[in-house]
Amino acid sequence: MELEETPTPVDPEVRAYVYSLVSALGGTGADEDGRYVLGDDALACLKDLKRWLKFYDEKANRLDVARCLAEANLVEGDLLEILGAWPEGATEDKVRGKIALACLELLVPLTWPIEKNDTQLTINHHRHIPYIQLAQASYKRAMLESQSKTVLRTAVRIGLPSIAIPMGERTARDEGIIKIILYLFRNISIICTAGESKESPTSRSATIEAFHHQDVLALVLTICSNMGEDFNTQDVVILEVLFHLLKGVDVEKLFMDESQLKKNGSNELGALLAKEKNMHRSYAKHAPSRHNRFGTMIWVKRDEPGRVSTVSGQYGLTDQQQTFSKMDQSKKWNKPKQRSRDIEKANDRFDVPVSLTSNATTHLRLFVEEFLDSSFNPLFNHIRRAIEREADRVLECHGPQFFYLISWFLESERVRRRKKQEAEKKRKNNKIAEIFEADSFSLIASVLTQETFVLLNRFMQDRLDMRVWHDVNAGTRCFTQILLIIQEMADSPLEEDQEIAENIQNRIFYEETTHDRILAILRGYKDQGFGYLDSCTELSHVFLRMLERYSREKVDLQVRSKRRARKKKKAAAVQRGDADANNDVAVSEVEDVAEAERVSKERKFDFNRFALKFATQACIDTFIKFTKFYNDLNTEQLKRAHRFFYRVAFKQEISVMLFRVDYFLLFNHMIKGPDPLDRASPVYGEWEELVRQLIKRMTKKMKERPELAVEMLFSKIPSTVFFLEHGYEKQTISSRPRAPATLEVKGAMAKEEQISVAVAVLHEQQLDAIDWVMKILSMAASERQCWETAAAAKRAEHDSSIDHAESDSKAPSIIVNPDSEERRIAIFKDAKLRLLMTLSGFERLGIDDEPNATWIIPSALSARQLHETQEVIQKYRDNPIMEYGEDEPIHADEMLRRKPTASARRAEYDDESEGDGIVSDGDDDFLFPAGGPTRTGPLTAAAALEQLKKKRRKRRTSTASDGGVGALDDETLERRWKAREAADLEKRKKIKSAEYVFDSEDDAEADRIFFESEESRRERQAKRVMEVLRAGMVDRKKKEKRKSDGKDDGPKQRSKKKQRIVESKSGSEGDGDLQFPVGSSSSPRIQELELGSQSGEEDTPPSTPHEVVAQEKILRDISPNIRTTEDEGASKKIPIQAAAGGEVDDEDDGDEPVLLPSRRRQRVALMFESDSE
């Protein structure tokens, strides 16, 4: 039976071609004493192998050729032998140079890291990737271990001729050679094996030492220091080399000397031994002994009937708490793991710490110091510009690498400064320290510019929005180190550094979006890993501490809020420079004012208010998750968590947020165990005191609020926190919706044209609204027509002698009812629909901001007018006019603007005003001009007398309290003056002026009807006056006749007749005054109006106010247009005038007008007014 052959991973034909090329390349032989000998056509073989890699593997997306070359041992057996056999002095051998360059061109793709997503992998990839990755590790080991052959130095020698050529004279081949060399170094620094130690031949330490000995680090420094001058496109490759060399390296250990490293190592060992001892101590409390080593099984009854749990171990017999702990440990919950959206490449992780050997630490420290002194500013400034202009060579991975390296080098600069200051203090050489401080910050100035801050903020916000947490972590670390550098600059003794630090802090803290971003980063932690958790908590701690310090120094700190973006008009209107182009007609003017006030109020920064935002449940949960790693945190990290909880509980006085059962359980484990904090830790005492104070506050609060016992099981929302703090629920007032701004059509357009504009703006998207308005008009016209027909029939039935003007009644108003809930909302919120309704004659009842205000069709609109309006809307609905104007057509939307109101004339809000309620000096422009009386009616005699008495009593009281008139000092006078000014200002605010009342549209028909109505009213009024006058004349003649016959029994002392003057006001149309005297002998009603004394005591006012009321009632009975007033002025000589063309017979010469003496006397005036007032 024949056995089936196992399928080979590579096509045999491809393998045969590749193997033949490798064999023809060269090899070792006995005749050459084991030396490598090139084949006759070695250069052609190298080029053919390169073509196989390019056209087979890369084009077909396969790894077959790379697998064959790894199996054939091409790199270690051929390429490295060829490069190592090239002597340093043989620089003139061009053939050797070409062969060496061809070897580098093969080494770069063979060592290129394989980075593919799961969706990009094929069966071929899964078959070859593990083998190729192991082969790449062997390639790196062979290149680093061949110290005698100096393969990396040979690569540097190959590129030196191209590097020496000025940038402007280099060819594309020279640029390619430099790029190949740098990519080879990048690939070597990336290749690593899992679980390697610092002594491993492929470790980071071995890479650094090989780069140092073979002048790779020197080449990197040379290129970096000349970046932008002699090198341009090599910046991102150098960035990757630096990133993979420095990621995960502890900066603190990097700048330690040999003695400090030994001391730190011993301290770490002691900390590990102490931790192990604590573990044994906690275990020994319940460790098994020889008497309890036997098996035990315990059943624990649960609350559910018939349900039990099992616990093994005899310690459950003696300690109930241990029994429950054992039960909790046995509980397991397999939480479903969601697929992470942040696919982080293994080669880009920078949170994994890396340990270095002492030699590697020394070499790397020297390289970092030289890099900071000469290469930091040129390199990072050049890369920043490339990222800003989005150059083609800049990839997505270069952004986080750029910001991580900035944070790493800034931290190195801080540590280097501190170490040097400590060393100088030991030497007591303060002069050298001052020189060092004066020159140090200029070495990192390129990342402290406004351009870098803008790029960093944009990067963090974009990655935060896309939830790329790896990149957010890099930006967070960079921002934290920038803040720490700024803090050191602020503490510098040099004034120049202090000014720069203050300027940078002002720019950073001025933007409120930065504050919100810090909050979002802290609140957004879920399961991004400990590295992200550490960086976000550190950033919030440093930011809060610096902002608190800066806000104390700058009391008037201002922040700029992010304003709401307004929709702009079309680009054509903006280009024309139309003043109204940027007006958002769909937003209410009241909302604009409120927005301006909100921005103005939030410009003043309040640190306590900002710190309260960190006391939310999400922020506390983030720090709680961070504190759960308390056994793995160092002293600084434990202090960070302690300061946060202390700020929440005691500085912000919101300790209720920490009153949760799981929080207190964690705090109890930290102090009392199991697995407590080390008592020898510097922060153990602080944590113990914090936990004690929290428990004390919790017990006190629970006595005050028994509800807290239940709330300790759950998270706290703001309303719950307020209730637990104050004992009652917070009262909230819901804001009422605001009506949109009132619109109008620009220019002096006829009403029909205005309706055409309103229909055009609604035609595109709200055609149903136009149909609804037409339907309402049609129904209203039909109803109004029916009423007019009925009213005409009723008038025909009445007698013609009856005054039709008074018998006629107005047509009832028609209520507009929306056909749906959406329509009701649109009537309130849609300014364009409201404009069409207003132009159609609709009127709104109620206040502006009432959502359920009633709209009516007024009685003034006739059926004919309603029908004409409907026809106009129908006309422009069928054929809308979208553009107006001939030379430069304007769209219908641009024909609308806000209707000017009194509030629109106010000056723009000042950003510096805080809305404290104080009226500024500029408020006089907002007031109506004072003028004219403000009383709505005449002041009665009793009220006038009472007002005069109050003024006199007030004057006497103030004079007596001040010790007389002469006792008033300047302060009292100034206070009174300010009080009078304030009262006058308040009075002027209430004045209703007609200055801002605009004329309505001219309507000839309406004017004619109005004037005819007024003329008829004047004629009726004249008739009433003539009837009163005739009645008075007849009564007077009768009285004189009785007097002549001796029938008058009146008192004899009335020798002088009393004259009563009746004045009438002019009507609304400016008619002549109706002024006439009334004799002493008049009708009985007119006689009752005489308020003077009948016994000669003419100066005595009425005894009671009821008499005045009765007399005014008599006047109203005579005519509804007669009302009383008082005449306190001087006596006047008033002539008799005919009223409305009527004649008054004056037969008594004694009734001629006389000049009355000037005296204080109460009179009655008959005021004839038109109904329009």
Tab-separated table of N, CA and C in Angstrom, residues 808-879:
chain	number	residue	atom	x	y	z
A	808	ASP	N	-75.089	98.404	15.022
A	808	ASP	CA	-74.239	97.439	14.348
A	808	ASP	C	-73.262	96.811	15.330
A	809	SER	N	-72.985	95.555	15.203
A	809	SER	CA	-71.995	94.840	16.007
A	809	SER	C	-70.900	94.311	15.100
A	810	LYS	N	-69.723	94.084	15.702
A	810	LYS	CA	-68.583	93.589	14.938
A	810	LYS	C	-68.716	92.102	14.681
A	811	ALA	N	-68.053	91.684	13.611
A	811	ALA	CA	-68.053	90.251	13.294
A	811	ALA	C	-67.216	89.485	14.306
A	812	PRO	N	-67.638	88.318	14.696
A	812	PRO	CA	-66.839	87.547	15.671
A	812	PRO	C	-65.520	87.080	15.052
A	813	SER	N	-64.500	87.062	15.906
A	813	SER	CA	-63.202	86.570	15.445
A	813	SER	C	-63.253	85.071	15.224
A	814	ILE	N	-62.458	84.608	14.291
A	814	ILE	CA	-62.426	83.182	13.949
A	814	ILE	C	-61.138	82.578	14.510
A	815	ILE	N	-61.278	81.553	15.295
A	815	ILE	CA	-60.120	80.903	15.933
A	815	ILE	C	-59.475	79.943	14.938
A	816	VAL	N	-58.140	80.015	14.852
A	816	VAL	CA	-57.377	79.138	13.963
A	816	VAL	C	-56.957	77.904	14.744
A	817	ASN	N	-57.414	76.740	14.336
A	817	ASN	CA	-57.107	75.489	15.016
A	817	ASN	C	-56.136	74.672	14.166
A	818	PRO	N	-54.987	74.280	14.720
A	818	PRO	CA	-54.053	73.430	13.950
A	818	PRO	C	-54.654	72.053	13.716
A	819	ASP	N	-54.304	71.453	12.587
A	819	ASP	CA	-54.873	70.164	12.228
A	819	ASP	C	-54.140	68.983	12.844
A	820	SER	N	-52.981	69.213	13.465
A	820	SER	CA	-52.223	68.117	14.085
A	820	SER	C	-51.291	68.703	15.140
A	821	GLU	N	-50.693	67.792	15.907
A	821	GLU	CA	-49.727	68.231	16.927
A	821	GLU	C	-48.475	68.801	16.284
A	822	GLU	N	-48.047	68.231	15.167
A	822	GLU	CA	-46.882	68.766	14.468
A	822	GLU	C	-47.147	70.178	13.970
A	823	ARG	N	-48.385	70.408	13.527
A	823	ARG	CA	-48.715	71.749	13.071
A	823	ARG	C	-48.706	72.749	14.224
A	824	ARG	N	-49.169	72.332	15.381
A	824	ARG	CA	-49.162	73.236	16.541
A	824	ARG	C	-47.735	73.620	16.932
A	825	ILE	N	-46.837	72.651	16.880
A	825	ILE	CA	-45.432	72.948	17.198
A	825	ILE	C	-44.822	73.853	16.133
A	826	ALA	N	-45.174	73.594	14.865
A	826	ALA	CA	-44.619	74.421	13.787
A	826	ALA	C	-45.121	75.856	13.888
A	827	ILE	N	-46.381	76.051	14.302
A	827	ILE	CA	-46.905	77.413	14.451
A	827	ILE	C	-46.114	78.179	15.493
A	828	PHE	N	-45.601	77.480	16.501
A	828	PHE	CA	-44.821	78.156	17.549
A	828	PHE	C	-43.351	78.320	17.180
A	829	LYS	N	-42.764	77.326	16.512
A	829	LYS	CA	-41.315	77.329	16.309
A	829	LYS	C	-40.878	77.784	14.923
A	830	ASP	N	-41.741	77.649	13.933
A	830	ASP	CA	-41.350	77.957	12.557
A	830	ASP	C	-41.580	79.439	12.288
A	831	ALA	N	-40.505	80.209	12.192
A	831	ALA	CA	-40.622	81.648	11.974
A	831	ALA	C	-41.168	81.959	10.582
A	832	LYS	N	-40.864	81.133	9.598
A	832	LYS	CA	-41.330	81.393	8.235
A	832	LYS	C	-42.838	81.173	8.115
A	833	LEU	N	-43.338	80.139	8.774
A	833	LEU	CA	-44.781	79.913	8.774
A	833	LEU	C	-45.504	81.036	9.506
A	834	ARG	N	-44.933	81.496	10.595
A	834	ARG	CA	-45.542	82.616	11.328
A	834	ARG	C	-45.571	83.879	10.475
A	835	LEU	N	-44.524	84.071	9.639
A	835	LEU	CA	-44.516	85.233	8.758
A	835	LEU	C	-45.662	85.162	7.747
A	836	LEU	N	-45.876	83.989	7.153
A	836	LEU	CA	-46.967	83.855	6.185
A	836	LEU	C	-48.315	84.059	6.857
A	837	MET	N	-48.494	83.546	8.053
A	837	MET	CA	-49.746	83.729	8.767
A	837	MET	C	-49.985	85.192	9.095
A	838	THR	N	-48.918	85.903	9.492
A	838	THR	CA	-49.061	87.321	9.811
A	838	THR	C	-49.425	88.123	8.566
A	839	LEU	N	-48.746	87.838	7.455
A	839	LEU	CA	-49.062	88.562	6.217
A	839	LEU	C	-50.470	88.242	5.721
A	840	SER	N	-50.987	87.076	6.072
A	840	SER	CA	-52.338	86.706	5.664
A	840	SER	C	-53.400	87.351	6.529
A	841	GLY	N	-53.003	88.069	7.565
A	841	GLY	CA	-53.949	88.759	8.437
A	841	GLY	C	-54.212	88.067	9.742
A	842	PHE	N	-53.576	86.934	10.031
A	842	PHE	CA	-53.781	86.246	11.293
A	842	PHE	C	-53.175	87.070	12.423
A	843	GLU	N	-53.769	86.970	13.590
A	843	GLU	CA	-53.264	87.639	14.780
A	843	GLU	C	-53.119	86.629	15.901
A	844	ARG	N	-52.078	86.858	16.722
A	844	ARG	CA	-51.798	85.948	17.833
A	844	ARG	C	-52.174	86.623	19.145
A	845	LEU	N	-52.834	85.873	20.007
A	845	LEU	CA	-53.225	86.360	21.322
A	845	LEU	C	-52.300	85.771	22.364
A	846	GLY	N	-51.953	86.543	23.385
A	846	GLY	CA	-51.083	86.054	24.441
A	846	GLY	C	-49.676	86.565	24.284
A	847	ILE	N	-48.797	86.096	25.159
A	847	ILE	CA	-47.408	86.540	25.162
A	847	ILE	C	-46.618	85.811	24.102
A	848	ASP	N	-45.414	86.304	23.855
A	848	ASP	CA	-44.609	85.763	22.760
A	848	ASP	C	-44.169	84.332	23.013
A	849	ASP	N	-43.782	84.004	24.248
A	849	ASP	CA	-43.183	82.704	24.546
A	849	ASP	C	-44.218	81.681	24.991
A	850	GLU	N	-45.472	81.884	24.685
A	850	GLU	CA	-46.504	80.928	25.049
A	850	GLU	C	-46.679	79.918	23.913
A	851	PRO	N	-46.322	78.652	24.132
A	851	PRO	CA	-46.425	77.673	23.029
A	851	PRO	C	-47.861	77.440	22.567
A	852	ASN	N	-48.823	77.568	23.482
A	852	ASN	CA	-50.210	77.275	23.144
A	852	ASN	C	-51.019	78.543	22.910
A	853	ALA	N	-50.352	79.600	22.455
A	853	ALA	CA	-51.068	80.841	22.192
A	853	ALA	C	-52.080	80.642	21.067
A	854	THR	N	-53.198	81.367	21.176
A	854	THR	CA	-54.286	81.230	20.204
A	854	THR	C	-54.083	82.212	19.060
A	855	TRP	N	-54.254	81.712	17.854
A	855	TRP	CA	-54.232	82.552	16.663
A	855	TRP	C	-55.666	82.727	16.175
A	856	ILE	N	-55.987	83.945	15.777
A	856	ILE	CA	-57.342	84.244	15.326
A	856	ILE	C	-57.286	85.004	14.009
A	857	ILE	N	-58.426	85.003	13.322
A	857	ILE	CA	-58.630	85.871	12.159
A	857	ILE	C	-59.506	87.018	12.649
A	858	PRO	N	-58.994	88.237	12.732
A	858	PRO	CA	-59.721	89.333	13.390
A	858	PRO	C	-60.999	89.672	12.633
A	859	SER	N	-61.863	90.369	13.352
A	859	SER	CA	-63.151	90.750	12.774
A	859	SER	C	-63.016	91.835	11.717
A	860	ALA	N	-61.879	92.542	11.680
A	860	ALA	CA	-61.690	93.619	10.717
A	860	ALA	C	-61.560	93.108	9.283
A	861	LEU	N	-61.191	91.857	9.121
A	861	LEU	CA	-61.014	91.307	7.782
A	861	LEU	C	-62.353	90.836	7.237
A	862	SER	N	-62.677	91.324	6.079
A	862	SER	CA	-63.923	90.931	5.447
A	862	SER	C	-63.726	89.653	4.646
A	863	ALA	N	-64.840	89.098	4.205
A	863	ALA	CA	-64.763	87.887	3.406
A	863	ALA	C	-64.046	88.142	2.090
A	864	ARG	N	-64.248	89.310	1.539
A	864	ARG	CA	-63.575	89.640	0.282
A	864	ARG	C	-62.065	89.697	0.464
A	865	GLN	N	-61.598	90.292	1.554
A	865	GLN	CA	-60.156	90.368	1.810
A	865	GLN	C	-59.559	88.983	2.030
A	866	LEU	N	-60.272	88.152	2.750
A	866	LEU	CA	-59.759	86.797	2.974
A	866	LEU	C	-59.681	86.017	1.669
A	867	HIS	N	-60.692	86.184	0.845
A	867	HIS	CA	-60.688	85.478	-0.433
A	867	HIS	C	-59.560	85.978	-1.337
A	868	GLU	N	-59.301	87.288	-1.332
A	868	GLU	CA	-58.196	87.828	-2.143
A	868	GLU	C	-56.855	87.309	-1.647
A	869	THR	N	-56.658	87.242	-0.316
A	869	THR	CA	-55.399	86.709	0.231
A	869	THR	C	-55.202	85.258	-0.175
A	870	GLN	N	-56.282	84.480	-0.150
A	870	GLN	CA	-56.172	83.075	-0.563
A	870	GLN	C	-55.777	82.962	-2.028
A	871	GLU	N	-56.347	83.810	-2.862
A	871	GLU	CA	-56.008	83.755	-4.284
A	871	GLU	C	-54.549	84.135	-4.514
A	872	VAL	N	-54.025	85.108	-3.758
A	872	VAL	CA	-52.619	85.496	-3.905
A	872	VAL	C	-51.705	84.334	-3.523
A	873	ILE	N	-52.007	83.663	-2.414
A	873	ILE	CA	-51.175	82.527	-1.982
A	873	ILE	C	-51.249	81.398	-3.002
A	874	GLN	N	-52.469	81.151	-3.533
A	874	GLN	CA	-52.616	80.104	-4.532
A	874	GLN	C	-51.824	80.432	-5.786
A	875	LYS	N	-51.793	81.699	-6.145
A	875	LYS	CA	-51.068	82.126	-7.344
A	875	LYS	C	-49.574	81.838	-7.207
A	876	TYR	N	-48.992	82.209	-6.097
A	876	TYR	CA	-47.546	82.029	-5.926
A	876	TYR	C	-47.197	80.620	-5.464
A	877	ARG	N	-48.196	79.867	-5.020
A	877	ARG	CA	-47.912	78.466	-4.732
A	877	ARG	C	-47.733	77.691	-6.028
A	878	ASP	N	-48.560	78.005	-7.022
A	878	ASP	CA	-48.445	77.315	-8.304
A	878	ASP	C	-47.223	77.777	-9.081
A	879	ASN	N	-46.890	79.047	-8.998
A	879	ASN	CA	-45.741	79.596	-9.720
A	879	ASN	C	-44.885	80.428	-8.754
